[in-house]
Amino acid sequence: MAEFSSGDAYIDMLQSNILVGYTNPLYLHRLIFPLNPVLQMTGLLAQMVQSHWFRNLASGRAVGTRSRRSAFALDNTMAYTCKWASFGTELPDLVRDNEVQPSNLDQLCTEFAADKIQMEQELNFVATAFTTGVWGSDYTGVAASPSASQFFQWSDYGNSRPLTDITNFNDTIEGRIGREGNKLVMGKQVWSQLKWHPDLLDNIKYTQRAQMTTELLASMLELKDILIGRGIYTTSPEGTAEASVSYQRIWGKNALLLYGVDAPSLMAPAAGYTIGWQRRVNPLGYAKRMRDEQAEIDIFEGNAFYAHKVTVPRAGIFLASAVA
């Protein structure tokens, strides 16, 4: 485990007012699956049985007869279990007492612990929902001769038709749940290729701002949100020389089209929710500061009880290897 030493904060006089830091940009998981606070760590989720709402049951009625009767139904069998994510970092009094500007070690320790919880949740979302075998359909980008479950990779500017692809995928979602997808999530590497695609640029070349943005593309595709996953992480163990540490993209070269909501709704066929146990005030995570008087250290700890739950697989389509 990485540890502080007394020299980490006091360095023969640190005079600069600049502290070089490293954190990931905006984490996306909270923007894709809305928070659904729960009172128990494990439990069941209710959802409407879809077919009852799409069956034509009304009929002609003769004088003196009863109306045709039926009912809708609830499915209360979907189970969830919140996992406990936890991480702590220690700050010895000796280090704090030697602290000089520009560092604020108490704040940095709090932010470091919180960031580890956020990163764990982001990686968990990708492993749970941003992958194959989860949604109603998976499509794979290929370099040549796509089959029925494939499409030309969007980095192939000559053959691919991303606007048509996404429109057709959305039509598939609407044919399953009665609503089109409204969110498109993609890794930064996908966006880096897609935003320069000639088909997209041709649609905006006469606009005042002939530069593709996520807002412009969302408008073209009639989507509510387009979200870009930019996070990176490393699996190199602690102790690895910094020059030898390798990094990976969290979101990869994939994309996900889905129907989502901003808040929990029994009537909306939302693709998924972030289940958060309200053990503390914030169900998505809380911070603790503890004292070990004998060791003369403060412990800064982040915790979260949560689950990323895909509730309607038909409401999403996963696009693997969207670009080369």
Short mmCIF file of C-alpha atoms in Angstrom, two decimals:
data_model
loop_
_atom_site.label_atom_id
_atom_site.label_comp_id
_atom_site.label_asym_id
_atom_site.label_seq_id
_atom_site.Cartn_x
_atom_site.Cartn_y
_atom_site.Cartn_z
CA MET A 1 0.00 0.00 0.00
CA ALA A 2 1.27 3.48 -0.87
CA GLU A 3 2.06 5.48 2.28
CA PHE A 4 2.98 9.05 3.19
CA SER A 5 6.34 10.00 4.64
CA SER A 6 7.23 13.19 6.45
CA GLY A 7 9.05 14.43 3.36
CA ASP A 8 5.99 14.25 1.13
CA ALA A 9 4.63 17.56 2.36
CA TYR A 10 7.81 19.38 3.38
CA ILE A 11 10.32 19.61 0.53
CA ASP A 12 13.17 22.09 1.09
CA MET A 13 11.03 24.84 0.59
CA LEU A 14 8.20 24.23 -1.84
CA GLN A 15 7.49 27.75 -3.13
CA SER A 16 5.30 27.17 -6.19
CA ASN A 17 1.57 27.89 -6.02
CA ILE A 18 0.90 25.16 -8.58
CA LEU A 19 0.10 21.59 -7.61
CA VAL A 20 0.02 19.12 -10.52
CA GLY A 21 -2.92 16.75 -10.00
CA TYR A 22 -4.54 13.88 -11.85
CA THR A 23 -8.23 13.04 -11.81
CA ASN A 24 -10.59 11.68 -14.41
CA PRO A 25 -13.00 14.09 -16.09
CA LEU A 26 -16.73 13.73 -15.54
CA TYR A 27 -17.82 10.22 -14.56
CA LEU A 28 -20.84 9.15 -16.62
CA HIS A 29 -22.59 6.36 -14.74
CA ARG A 30 -24.90 8.73 -12.84
CA LEU A 31 -26.00 10.36 -16.11
CA ILE A 32 -26.94 7.09 -17.81
CA PHE A 33 -28.88 5.21 -15.13
CA PRO A 34 -30.80 7.58 -12.81
CA LEU A 35 -30.65 7.07 -9.06
CA ASN A 36 -33.37 4.98 -7.46
CA PRO A 37 -32.96 5.29 -3.66
CA VAL A 38 -33.99 2.21 -1.67
CA LEU A 39 -34.47 1.51 2.03
CA GLN A 40 -32.95 -1.98 2.05
CA MET A 41 -29.62 -3.30 0.83
CA THR A 42 -31.39 -6.12 -1.02
CA GLY A 43 -34.90 -6.27 -2.36
CA LEU A 44 -37.25 -6.45 -5.33
CA LEU A 45 -38.14 -3.91 -8.01
CA ALA A 46 -41.61 -3.53 -9.48
CA GLN A 47 -42.27 -3.09 -13.17
CA MET A 48 -45.28 -3.19 -15.42
CA VAL A 49 -45.86 -6.26 -17.57
CA GLN A 50 -45.37 -4.71 -21.00
CA SER A 51 -47.74 -6.74 -23.20
CA HIS A 52 -50.89 -5.65 -21.33
CA TRP A 53 -50.34 -2.07 -22.47
CA PHE A 54 -49.97 -2.99 -26.15
CA ARG A 55 -52.89 -5.41 -26.50
CA ASN A 56 -56.07 -4.20 -28.20
CA LEU A 57 -58.75 -5.23 -25.70
CA ALA A 58 -61.55 -2.76 -26.30
CA SER A 59 -64.43 -4.08 -28.41
CA GLY A 60 -67.91 -3.25 -29.60
CA ARG A 61 -70.62 -3.37 -26.94
CA ALA A 62 -74.33 -4.15 -27.32
CA VAL A 63 -77.04 -2.42 -25.31
CA GLY A 64 -77.58 -4.08 -21.95
CA THR A 65 -74.28 -5.95 -21.94
CA ARG A 66 -71.16 -5.46 -19.91
CA SER A 67 -67.94 -3.97 -21.21
CA ARG A 68 -65.13 -6.34 -22.00
CA ARG A 69 -62.94 -6.66 -18.89
CA SER A 70 -59.26 -7.27 -18.30
CA ALA A 71 -56.45 -5.77 -16.21
CA PHE A 72 -52.79 -4.85 -16.24
CA ALA A 73 -50.25 -6.65 -14.10
CA LEU A 74 -47.11 -5.89 -12.11
CA ASP A 75 -43.99 -8.03 -12.10
CA ASN A 76 -42.38 -7.90 -8.64
CA THR A 77 -39.72 -10.56 -9.21
CA MET A 78 -36.75 -8.43 -10.30
CA ALA A 79 -34.17 -8.68 -7.51
CA TYR A 80 -31.28 -6.37 -6.71
CA THR A 81 -28.37 -6.53 -4.27
CA CYS A 82 -26.32 -3.44 -3.45
CA LYS A 83 -22.59 -3.99 -3.26
CA TRP A 84 -20.47 -2.18 -0.69
CA ALA A 85 -17.68 -0.18 -2.28
CA SER A 86 -15.19 1.23 0.20
CA PHE A 87 -11.76 2.87 0.19
CA GLY A 88 -9.70 4.79 2.72
CA THR A 89 -6.45 6.72 2.83
CA GLU A 90 -4.42 7.71 5.87
CA LEU A 91 -2.89 11.07 6.82
CA PRO A 92 -0.34 11.01 9.68
CA ASP A 93 -0.19 14.03 11.98
CA LEU A 94 3.53 14.26 11.30
CA VAL A 95 2.87 14.81 7.61
CA ARG A 96 0.13 17.36 8.18
CA ASP A 97 2.24 19.30 10.68
CA ASN A 98 4.93 19.71 8.03
CA GLU A 99 2.46 20.72 5.35
CA VAL A 100 3.18 23.82 3.28
CA GLN A 101 1.35 25.43 0.37
CA PRO A 102 0.15 24.70 -2.26
CA SER A 103 -1.09 21.37 -0.86
CA ASN A 104 -4.15 21.02 1.38
CA LEU A 105 -3.71 17.46 2.53
CA ASP A 106 -7.05 17.08 4.33
CA GLN A 107 -8.94 18.14 1.22
CA LEU A 108 -6.76 16.07 -1.09
CA CYS A 109 -7.24 12.95 1.03
CA THR A 110 -11.02 13.46 1.00
CA GLU A 111 -11.05 13.93 -2.77
CA PHE A 112 -8.76 10.95 -3.31
CA ALA A 113 -11.05 8.63 -1.35
CA ALA A 114 -14.14 9.98 -3.12
CA ASP A 115 -12.53 9.58 -6.53
CA LYS A 116 -11.75 5.91 -5.86
CA ILE A 117 -15.44 5.27 -5.15
CA GLN A 118 -16.47 7.09 -8.31
CA MET A 119 -13.96 5.15 -10.39
CA GLU A 120 -15.13 1.83 -8.95
CA GLN A 121 -18.73 2.70 -9.84
CA GLU A 122 -17.74 3.75 -13.36
CA LEU A 123 -15.85 0.52 -13.99
CA ASN A 124 -18.72 -1.47 -12.50
CA PHE A 125 -21.20 0.20 -14.85
CA VAL A 126 -19.06 -0.67 -17.87
CA ALA A 127 -18.70 -4.29 -16.74
CA THR A 128 -22.42 -4.57 -15.94
CA ALA A 129 -24.18 -2.61 -18.68
CA PHE A 130 -21.69 -1.35 -21.28
CA THR A 131 -20.90 -4.76 -22.71
CA THR A 132 -22.22 -7.56 -24.87
CA GLY A 133 -24.77 -10.14 -23.78
CA VAL A 134 -26.82 -7.69 -21.69
CA TRP A 135 -29.22 -5.94 -24.04
CA GLY A 136 -31.89 -7.02 -26.48
CA SER A 137 -29.38 -6.97 -29.34
CA ASP A 138 -25.66 -6.62 -29.87
CA TYR A 139 -24.23 -5.30 -33.10
CA THR A 140 -20.55 -5.37 -34.05
CA GLY A 141 -18.66 -2.98 -36.28
CA VAL A 142 -16.62 -4.72 -38.95
CA ALA A 143 -14.24 -3.68 -41.70
CA ALA A 144 -15.97 -5.50 -44.57
CA SER A 145 -19.15 -7.34 -45.60
CA PRO A 146 -21.34 -6.83 -42.52
CA SER A 147 -23.93 -9.48 -41.71
CA ALA A 148 -27.37 -8.86 -40.20
CA SER A 149 -25.87 -8.32 -36.73
CA GLN A 150 -22.98 -6.17 -37.97
CA PHE A 151 -22.34 -2.74 -39.47
CA PHE A 152 -19.47 -0.98 -41.17
CA GLN A 153 -17.23 0.59 -38.56
CA TRP A 154 -17.80 4.33 -38.43
CA SER A 155 -14.10 4.97 -38.95
CA ASP A 156 -14.60 3.66 -42.50
CA TYR A 157 -15.63 6.97 -44.03
CA GLY A 158 -16.20 5.46 -47.45
CA ASN A 159 -18.65 2.66 -46.59
CA SER A 160 -20.20 3.40 -43.21
CA ARG A 161 -23.45 5.31 -42.71
CA PRO A 162 -23.64 6.16 -39.00
CA LEU A 163 -26.73 8.35 -39.24
CA THR A 164 -28.64 5.57 -40.97
CA ASP A 165 -27.27 2.96 -38.57
CA ILE A 166 -28.34 4.83 -35.45
CA THR A 167 -31.74 5.67 -36.94
CA ASN A 168 -32.33 1.99 -37.75
CA PHE A 169 -31.16 0.88 -34.31
CA ASN A 170 -33.54 3.36 -32.75
CA ASP A 171 -36.37 2.04 -34.89
CA THR A 172 -35.58 -1.42 -33.53
CA ILE A 173 -35.84 -0.17 -29.95
CA GLU A 174 -39.16 1.54 -30.69
CA GLY A 175 -40.46 -1.71 -32.17
CA ARG A 176 -39.69 -3.44 -28.88
CA ILE A 177 -40.87 -0.99 -26.20
CA GLY A 178 -42.98 1.57 -28.08
CA ARG A 179 -40.43 4.37 -27.56
CA GLU A 180 -37.26 5.35 -29.36
CA GLY A 181 -33.96 5.47 -27.57
CA ASN A 182 -33.03 8.91 -26.29
CA LYS A 183 -29.45 8.47 -25.07
CA LEU A 184 -26.32 7.52 -26.97
CA VAL A 185 -23.23 6.70 -24.93
CA MET A 186 -19.85 6.18 -26.58
CA GLY A 187 -16.18 6.00 -25.72
CA LYS A 188 -14.00 8.99 -26.58
CA GLN A 189 -12.25 6.99 -29.29
CA VAL A 190 -15.59 6.49 -31.05
CA TRP A 191 -16.42 10.19 -30.86
CA SER A 192 -12.97 11.16 -32.15
CA GLN A 193 -13.73 9.26 -35.37
CA LEU A 194 -17.45 9.90 -35.63
CA LYS A 195 -17.36 13.69 -35.37
CA TRP A 196 -15.26 13.93 -38.56
CA HIS A 197 -17.42 11.55 -40.58
CA PRO A 198 -18.29 13.11 -43.98
CA ASP A 199 -21.96 12.15 -43.62
CA LEU A 200 -22.23 14.21 -40.44
CA LEU A 201 -20.22 17.16 -41.69
CA ASP A 202 -22.21 17.26 -44.92
CA ASN A 203 -25.38 17.82 -42.89
CA ILE A 204 -24.00 20.90 -41.13
CA LYS A 205 -21.71 22.45 -43.75
CA TYR A 206 -24.15 25.29 -44.41
CA THR A 207 -24.84 26.04 -40.78
CA GLN A 208 -23.40 29.02 -38.93
CA ARG A 209 -21.15 26.72 -36.94
CA ALA A 210 -19.83 24.06 -39.30
CA GLN A 211 -18.22 22.02 -36.52
CA MET A 212 -19.75 18.82 -35.21
CA THR A 213 -20.65 18.79 -31.52
CA THR A 214 -22.55 16.32 -29.38
CA GLU A 215 -25.42 18.82 -29.19
CA LEU A 216 -25.63 19.08 -32.98
CA LEU A 217 -25.52 15.32 -33.45
CA ALA A 218 -28.17 14.80 -30.78
CA SER A 219 -30.41 17.27 -32.60
CA MET A 220 -29.85 15.52 -35.94
CA LEU A 221 -30.70 12.13 -34.45
CA GLU A 222 -33.55 13.44 -32.25
CA LEU A 223 -31.82 12.26 -29.09
CA LYS A 224 -31.95 13.86 -25.65
CA ASP A 225 -28.32 13.20 -24.72
CA ILE A 226 -25.06 12.08 -26.26
CA LEU A 227 -22.52 11.20 -23.58
CA ILE A 228 -18.81 10.70 -24.15
CA GLY A 229 -16.84 8.41 -21.84
CA ARG A 230 -13.36 9.86 -21.39
CA GLY A 231 -12.07 8.07 -18.30
CA ILE A 232 -8.84 6.10 -18.08
CA TYR A 233 -7.46 3.73 -15.45
CA THR A 234 -4.48 1.52 -14.78
CA THR A 235 -4.17 -2.07 -13.64
CA SER A 236 -0.45 -1.69 -12.97
CA PRO A 237 0.08 -2.55 -9.29
CA GLU A 238 1.30 -0.03 -6.72
CA GLY A 239 5.05 0.09 -6.71
CA THR A 240 5.37 0.00 -10.49
CA ALA A 241 7.79 2.64 -11.72
CA GLU A 242 5.76 5.58 -13.03
CA ALA A 243 7.46 5.40 -16.42
CA SER A 244 6.30 1.78 -16.72
CA VAL A 245 2.65 2.27 -15.70
CA SER A 246 0.22 1.52 -18.53
CA TYR A 247 -3.26 3.03 -18.89
CA GLN A 248 -6.48 1.84 -20.49
CA ARG A 249 -9.64 3.55 -21.67
CA ILE A 250 -12.59 2.75 -19.42
CA TRP A 251 -15.19 2.94 -22.22
CA GLY A 252 -13.21 1.54 -25.13
CA LYS A 253 -14.35 1.74 -28.75
CA ASN A 254 -17.96 0.85 -28.04
CA ALA A 255 -21.33 2.60 -27.93
CA LEU A 256 -24.74 2.06 -26.34
CA LEU A 257 -28.08 3.38 -27.55
CA LEU A 258 -30.85 3.23 -24.95
CA TYR A 259 -34.09 4.68 -23.66
CA GLY A 260 -33.57 6.30 -20.27
CA VAL A 261 -35.41 8.54 -17.84
CA ASP A 262 -34.30 11.33 -15.51
CA ALA A 263 -36.10 9.97 -12.43
CA PRO A 264 -37.64 6.63 -11.42
CA SER A 265 -40.98 5.93 -13.09
CA LEU A 266 -43.22 2.89 -12.90
CA MET A 267 -44.77 3.71 -16.27
CA ALA A 268 -41.59 4.33 -18.29
CA PRO A 269 -39.67 1.36 -19.73
CA ALA A 270 -36.33 2.71 -18.57
CA ALA A 271 -33.29 0.70 -19.62
CA GLY A 272 -31.83 0.72 -16.12
CA TYR A 273 -31.37 2.37 -12.74
CA THR A 274 -28.62 2.96 -10.23
CA ILE A 275 -29.96 1.44 -7.03
CA GLY A 276 -28.61 3.30 -4.01
CA TRP A 277 -29.14 2.12 -0.43
CA GLN A 278 -29.90 5.05 1.84
CA ARG A 279 -27.70 3.95 4.71
CA ARG A 280 -26.40 7.50 4.83
CA VAL A 281 -27.83 10.78 3.53
CA ASN A 282 -26.40 10.31 0.03
CA PRO A 283 -27.28 6.85 -1.35
CA LEU A 284 -24.57 7.13 -4.01
CA GLY A 285 -21.78 7.51 -1.47
CA TYR A 286 -20.72 9.10 1.78
CA ALA A 287 -17.46 10.14 3.38
CA LYS A 288 -16.12 9.33 6.84
CA ARG A 289 -13.23 10.78 8.77
CA MET A 290 -11.89 8.63 11.57
CA ARG A 291 -9.14 9.03 14.12
CA ASP A 292 -6.52 6.51 15.23
CA GLU A 293 -5.09 8.29 18.25
CA GLN A 294 -2.48 5.67 19.08
CA ALA A 295 -1.01 5.83 15.56
CA GLU A 296 -1.65 9.60 15.40
CA ILE A 297 -3.31 9.41 11.99
CA ASP A 298 -6.61 10.47 10.44
CA ILE A 299 -8.36 8.07 8.07
CA PHE A 300 -10.40 9.51 5.20
CA GLU A 301 -12.83 6.92 3.89
CA GLY A 302 -15.37 6.80 1.06
CA ASN A 303 -18.24 4.30 0.98
CA ALA A 304 -21.18 3.51 -1.28
CA PHE A 305 -23.89 0.85 -1.35
CA TYR A 306 -25.18 0.58 -4.89
CA ALA A 307 -26.11 -1.64 -7.83
CA HIS A 308 -26.29 -0.88 -11.54
CA LYS A 309 -29.44 -2.69 -12.62
CA VAL A 310 -30.52 -3.27 -16.22
CA THR A 311 -34.30 -3.30 -15.89
CA VAL A 312 -35.47 -3.46 -19.53
CA PRO A 313 -32.95 -5.18 -21.82
CA ARG A 314 -35.19 -4.48 -24.82
CA ALA A 315 -34.63 -0.76 -24.27
CA GLY A 316 -30.98 -0.85 -25.34
CA ILE A 317 -28.71 -1.87 -28.20
CA PHE A 318 -24.98 -2.34 -27.64
CA LEU A 319 -22.55 -1.51 -30.43
CA ALA A 320 -19.20 -3.26 -30.06
CA SER A 321 -16.09 -2.08 -31.92
CA ALA A 322 -17.95 0.88 -33.41
CA VAL A 323 -14.63 2.14 -34.82
CA ALA A 324 -11.40 0.39 -35.74
#
